[in-house]
Amino acid sequence: MSRHVTEKVEQLVAPILEKDGFELVEVEYKKEGQNWFLRIFMDHEDKPIDLDDCSRISEQVSDILDREDPIPGAYILEVSSPGAERPLKKQTDFERAIGKNVHVSTYEPIEGKKAFEGLLELVETDHISVNDNGHVIQIPRSKIAKARLAIVF
């Protein structure tokens, strides 16, 4: 059910964000404790997301969700930036991350490991290449469980 909800919300919300120059990064719908949360993560190519952006978009999203009512029952709506460790999901996310540090976890081990962190060197349709401490590892896209930007301290 949550996948159906996120897909429907994505269809409703993406045009609102795009109209204001924002990109829909991710929609998350999950239960935490007694409450359901609908989280909308957005980004902007030219500027950081601020509280005014989140508030304005939240009002617009809330209006369309009230009208279309794609979610049965009560939920808490949160609209925010994906943060510094932005998830990488779409092809364009990966392409923009070339030359940046990433963290990738896989469904199954590759060369004995399921977690990789390093410089994203190459993005192809079927795999990515991560330089993990001087060792370049090719990770098939089909085996990526999660990928995100990584902060290096």
PDB file of C-alpha atoms in Angstrom:
ATOM      1  CA  MET A   1       0.000   0.000   0.000  1.00  0.00           C
ATOM      2  CA  SER A   2       2.737   2.507   0.877  1.00  0.00           C
ATOM      3  CA  ARG A   3       4.271   2.142  -2.598  1.00  0.00           C
ATOM      4  CA  HIS A   4       0.925   2.942  -4.211  1.00  0.00           C
ATOM      5  CA  VAL A   5       0.589   5.989  -1.936  1.00  0.00           C
ATOM      6  CA  THR A   6       4.075   7.295  -2.714  1.00  0.00           C
ATOM      7  CA  GLU A   7       3.571   6.893  -6.463  1.00  0.00           C
ATOM      8  CA  LYS A   8       0.240   8.743  -6.365  1.00  0.00           C
ATOM      9  CA  VAL A   9       1.685  11.520  -4.173  1.00  0.00           C
ATOM     10  CA  GLU A  10       4.674  11.867  -6.519  1.00  0.00           C
ATOM     11  CA  GLN A  11       2.295  12.408  -9.454  1.00  0.00           C
ATOM     12  CA  LEU A  12       0.381  15.086  -7.544  1.00  0.00           C
ATOM     13  CA  VAL A  13       3.358  16.879  -5.979  1.00  0.00           C
ATOM     14  CA  ALA A  14       5.995  16.917  -8.755  1.00  0.00           C
ATOM     15  CA  PRO A  15       4.198  19.570 -10.873  1.00  0.00           C
ATOM     16  CA  ILE A  16       3.826  21.863  -7.839  1.00  0.00           C
ATOM     17  CA  LEU A  17       7.540  21.657  -7.100  1.00  0.00           C
ATOM     18  CA  GLU A  18       8.611  22.034 -10.721  1.00  0.00           C
ATOM     19  CA  LYS A  19       6.458  25.151 -11.089  1.00  0.00           C
ATOM     20  CA  ASP A  20       8.602  26.834  -8.417  1.00  0.00           C
ATOM     21  CA  GLY A  21      11.904  25.463  -9.766  1.00  0.00           C
ATOM     22  CA  PHE A  22      12.252  22.667  -7.210  1.00  0.00           C
ATOM     23  CA  GLU A  23      13.020  19.030  -7.838  1.00  0.00           C
ATOM     24  CA  LEU A  24      11.181  16.203  -6.120  1.00  0.00           C
ATOM     25  CA  VAL A  25      13.905  14.054  -4.584  1.00  0.00           C
ATOM     26  CA  GLU A  26      11.843  11.492  -2.709  1.00  0.00           C
ATOM     27  CA  VAL A  27       8.442  10.758  -1.224  1.00  0.00           C
ATOM     28  CA  GLU A  28       8.403   8.603   1.886  1.00  0.00           C
ATOM     29  CA  TYR A  29       5.277   7.207   3.556  1.00  0.00           C
ATOM     30  CA  LYS A  30       5.879   5.161   6.670  1.00  0.00           C
ATOM     31  CA  LYS A  31       4.512   4.356  10.074  1.00  0.00           C
ATOM     32  CA  GLU A  32       6.543   5.356  13.096  1.00  0.00           C
ATOM     33  CA  GLY A  33       5.012   4.385  16.406  1.00  0.00           C
ATOM     34  CA  GLN A  34       1.303   5.162  16.247  1.00  0.00           C
ATOM     35  CA  ASN A  35       1.593   7.771  13.469  1.00  0.00           C
ATOM     36  CA  TRP A  36       1.898   7.670   9.698  1.00  0.00           C
ATOM     37  CA  PHE A  37       4.318  10.192   8.169  1.00  0.00           C
ATOM     38  CA  LEU A  38       4.293  11.517   4.618  1.00  0.00           C
ATOM     39  CA  ARG A  39       7.666  13.091   3.910  1.00  0.00           C
ATOM     40  CA  ILE A  40       8.358  15.124   0.793  1.00  0.00           C
ATOM     41  CA  PHE A  41      12.042  15.797   0.117  1.00  0.00           C
ATOM     42  CA  MET A  42      12.813  18.548  -2.379  1.00  0.00           C
ATOM     43  CA  ASP A  43      15.906  20.266  -3.680  1.00  0.00           C
ATOM     44  CA  HIS A  44      16.817  23.242  -5.839  1.00  0.00           C
ATOM     45  CA  GLU A  45      19.726  23.320  -8.245  1.00  0.00           C
ATOM     46  CA  ASP A  46      20.594  26.997  -7.714  1.00  0.00           C
ATOM     47  CA  LYS A  47      19.944  27.669  -4.042  1.00  0.00           C
ATOM     48  CA  PRO A  48      19.703  26.034  -0.642  1.00  0.00           C
ATOM     49  CA  ILE A  49      16.227  25.155   0.658  1.00  0.00           C
ATOM     50  CA  ASP A  50      15.084  27.395   3.510  1.00  0.00           C
ATOM     51  CA  LEU A  51      12.205  27.318   5.973  1.00  0.00           C
ATOM     52  CA  ASP A  52      10.115  29.722   3.871  1.00  0.00           C
ATOM     53  CA  ASP A  53      10.437  27.380   0.870  1.00  0.00           C
ATOM     54  CA  CYS A  54       9.340  24.391   2.954  1.00  0.00           C
ATOM     55  CA  SER A  55       6.421  26.283   4.455  1.00  0.00           C
ATOM     56  CA  ARG A  56       5.170  27.613   1.110  1.00  0.00           C
ATOM     57  CA  ILE A  57       5.444  24.250  -0.635  1.00  0.00           C
ATOM     58  CA  SER A  58       3.905  22.469   2.350  1.00  0.00           C
ATOM     59  CA  GLU A  59       0.785  24.639   2.082  1.00  0.00           C
ATOM     60  CA  GLN A  60       0.459  23.952  -1.649  1.00  0.00           C
ATOM     61  CA  VAL A  61       1.026  20.215  -1.185  1.00  0.00           C
ATOM     62  CA  SER A  62      -1.441  20.091   1.690  1.00  0.00           C
ATOM     63  CA  ASP A  63      -4.098  21.783  -0.464  1.00  0.00           C
ATOM     64  CA  ILE A  64      -3.788  19.302  -3.321  1.00  0.00           C
ATOM     65  CA  LEU A  65      -3.650  16.316  -0.971  1.00  0.00           C
ATOM     66  CA  ASP A  66      -6.811  17.536   0.754  1.00  0.00           C
ATOM     67  CA  ARG A  67      -8.547  17.884  -2.632  1.00  0.00           C
ATOM     68  CA  GLU A  68      -7.384  14.604  -4.157  1.00  0.00           C
ATOM     69  CA  ASP A  69      -7.322  12.597  -0.890  1.00  0.00           C
ATOM     70  CA  PRO A  70      -4.900   9.849  -2.051  1.00  0.00           C
ATOM     71  CA  ILE A  71      -4.175   8.655   1.507  1.00  0.00           C
ATOM     72  CA  PRO A  72      -6.758   6.888   3.647  1.00  0.00           C
ATOM     73  CA  GLY A  73      -6.613   7.908   7.294  1.00  0.00           C
ATOM     74  CA  ALA A  74      -4.578  10.486   9.153  1.00  0.00           C
ATOM     75  CA  TYR A  75      -0.908  11.258   8.568  1.00  0.00           C
ATOM     76  CA  ILE A  76       1.668  13.926   9.399  1.00  0.00           C
ATOM     77  CA  LEU A  77       3.008  15.884   6.422  1.00  0.00           C
ATOM     78  CA  GLU A  78       6.659  16.963   6.443  1.00  0.00           C
ATOM     79  CA  VAL A  79       8.315  18.920   3.632  1.00  0.00           C
ATOM     80  CA  SER A  80      12.077  19.404   3.751  1.00  0.00           C
ATOM     81  CA  SER A  81      15.429  19.371   2.019  1.00  0.00           C
ATOM     82  CA  PRO A  82      17.075  15.959   1.627  1.00  0.00           C
ATOM     83  CA  GLY A  83      20.072  17.314   3.531  1.00  0.00           C
ATOM     84  CA  ALA A  84      23.772  17.013   2.837  1.00  0.00           C
ATOM     85  CA  GLU A  85      23.571  13.240   2.464  1.00  0.00           C
ATOM     86  CA  ARG A  86      20.989  13.380  -0.292  1.00  0.00           C
ATOM     87  CA  PRO A  87      19.778  10.011  -1.572  1.00  0.00           C
ATOM     88  CA  LEU A  88      20.728   9.008  -5.092  1.00  0.00           C
ATOM     89  CA  LYS A  89      17.852   7.316  -6.871  1.00  0.00           C
ATOM     90  CA  LYS A  90      17.447   8.537 -10.427  1.00  0.00           C
ATOM     91  CA  GLN A  91      19.997   8.412 -13.229  1.00  0.00           C
ATOM     92  CA  THR A  92      20.363  12.216 -13.055  1.00  0.00           C
ATOM     93  CA  ASP A  93      21.074  11.999  -9.298  1.00  0.00           C
ATOM     94  CA  PHE A  94      23.969   9.650  -9.977  1.00  0.00           C
ATOM     95  CA  GLU A  95      25.255  11.726 -12.900  1.00  0.00           C
ATOM     96  CA  ARG A  96      25.311  14.901 -10.758  1.00  0.00           C
ATOM     97  CA  ALA A  97      27.228  13.025  -8.076  1.00  0.00           C
ATOM     98  CA  ILE A  98      30.160  12.060 -10.325  1.00  0.00           C
ATOM     99  CA  GLY A  99      33.339  13.266  -8.644  1.00  0.00           C
ATOM    100  CA  LYS A 100      31.677  13.397  -5.213  1.00  0.00           C
ATOM    101  CA  ASN A 101      31.909  11.047  -2.263  1.00  0.00           C
ATOM    102  CA  VAL A 102      29.080   8.550  -2.012  1.00  0.00           C
ATOM    103  CA  HIS A 103      27.960   5.751   0.271  1.00  0.00           C
ATOM    104  CA  VAL A 104      26.437   2.722  -1.444  1.00  0.00           C
ATOM    105  CA  SER A 105      24.931  -0.353   0.192  1.00  0.00           C
ATOM    106  CA  THR A 106      24.051  -3.438  -1.820  1.00  0.00           C
ATOM    107  CA  TYR A 107      21.534  -6.253  -1.536  1.00  0.00           C
ATOM    108  CA  GLU A 108      24.288  -8.835  -1.718  1.00  0.00           C
ATOM    109  CA  PRO A 109      28.054  -8.805  -1.252  1.00  0.00           C
ATOM    110  CA  ILE A 110      30.383  -7.631  -4.011  1.00  0.00           C
ATOM    111  CA  GLU A 111      33.991  -8.667  -3.433  1.00  0.00           C
ATOM    112  CA  GLY A 112      32.930  -9.691   0.075  1.00  0.00           C
ATOM    113  CA  LYS A 113      31.390  -6.330   1.061  1.00  0.00           C
ATOM    114  CA  LYS A 114      27.892  -4.872   1.122  1.00  0.00           C
ATOM    115  CA  ALA A 115      28.837  -1.243   1.914  1.00  0.00           C
ATOM    116  CA  PHE A 116      31.103   1.026  -0.116  1.00  0.00           C
ATOM    117  CA  GLU A 117      32.184   4.589   0.412  1.00  0.00           C
ATOM    118  CA  GLY A 118      34.341   6.589  -1.916  1.00  0.00           C
ATOM    119  CA  LEU A 119      34.504   8.778  -4.975  1.00  0.00           C
ATOM    120  CA  LEU A 120      31.862   8.113  -7.621  1.00  0.00           C
ATOM    121  CA  GLU A 121      33.916   7.886 -10.802  1.00  0.00           C
ATOM    122  CA  LEU A 122      31.590   6.507 -13.456  1.00  0.00           C
ATOM    123  CA  VAL A 123      27.861   6.153 -14.003  1.00  0.00           C
ATOM    124  CA  GLU A 124      26.529   3.839 -16.674  1.00  0.00           C
ATOM    125  CA  THR A 125      23.017   2.571 -17.272  1.00  0.00           C
ATOM    126  CA  ASP A 126      23.745  -0.820 -15.731  1.00  0.00           C
ATOM    127  CA  HIS A 127      26.507  -0.066 -13.185  1.00  0.00           C
ATOM    128  CA  ILE A 128      28.463   2.577 -11.288  1.00  0.00           C
ATOM    129  CA  SER A 129      32.149   2.701 -10.360  1.00  0.00           C
ATOM    130  CA  VAL A 130      33.213   3.790  -6.886  1.00  0.00           C
ATOM    131  CA  ASN A 131      36.822   4.418  -5.897  1.00  0.00           C
ATOM    132  CA  ASP A 132      36.928   2.950  -2.375  1.00  0.00           C
ATOM    133  CA  ASN A 133      40.364   3.877  -0.952  1.00  0.00           C
ATOM    134  CA  GLY A 134      42.161   3.448  -4.270  1.00  0.00           C
ATOM    135  CA  HIS A 135      40.275   0.297  -5.261  1.00  0.00           C
ATOM    136  CA  VAL A 136      37.699   0.893  -8.009  1.00  0.00           C
ATOM    137  CA  ILE A 137      34.634  -1.290  -7.610  1.00  0.00           C
ATOM    138  CA  GLN A 138      31.979  -1.735 -10.260  1.00  0.00           C
ATOM    139  CA  ILE A 139      28.566  -2.031  -8.649  1.00  0.00           C
ATOM    140  CA  PRO A 140      25.664  -3.271 -10.767  1.00  0.00           C
ATOM    141  CA  ARG A 141      22.677  -0.894 -10.495  1.00  0.00           C
ATOM    142  CA  SER A 142      20.407  -3.908  -9.900  1.00  0.00           C
ATOM    143  CA  LYS A 143      22.322  -4.713  -6.695  1.00  0.00           C
ATOM    144  CA  ILE A 144      22.150  -1.209  -5.171  1.00  0.00           C
ATOM    145  CA  ALA A 145      19.901  -1.193  -2.122  1.00  0.00           C
ATOM    146  CA  LYS A 146      20.617   2.446  -1.192  1.00  0.00           C
ATOM    147  CA  ALA A 147      22.935   5.155  -2.389  1.00  0.00           C
ATOM    148  CA  ARG A 148      23.524   8.655  -1.033  1.00  0.00           C
ATOM    149  CA  LEU A 149      26.034  11.448  -0.992  1.00  0.00           C
ATOM    150  CA  ALA A 150      28.557  11.046   1.824  1.00  0.00           C
ATOM    151  CA  ILE A 151      30.124  13.770   3.920  1.00  0.00           C
ATOM    152  CA  VAL A 152      33.860  13.401   4.411  1.00  0.00           C
ATOM    153  CA  PHE A 153      35.278  14.822   7.635  1.00  0.00           C
TER     154      PHE A 153
END
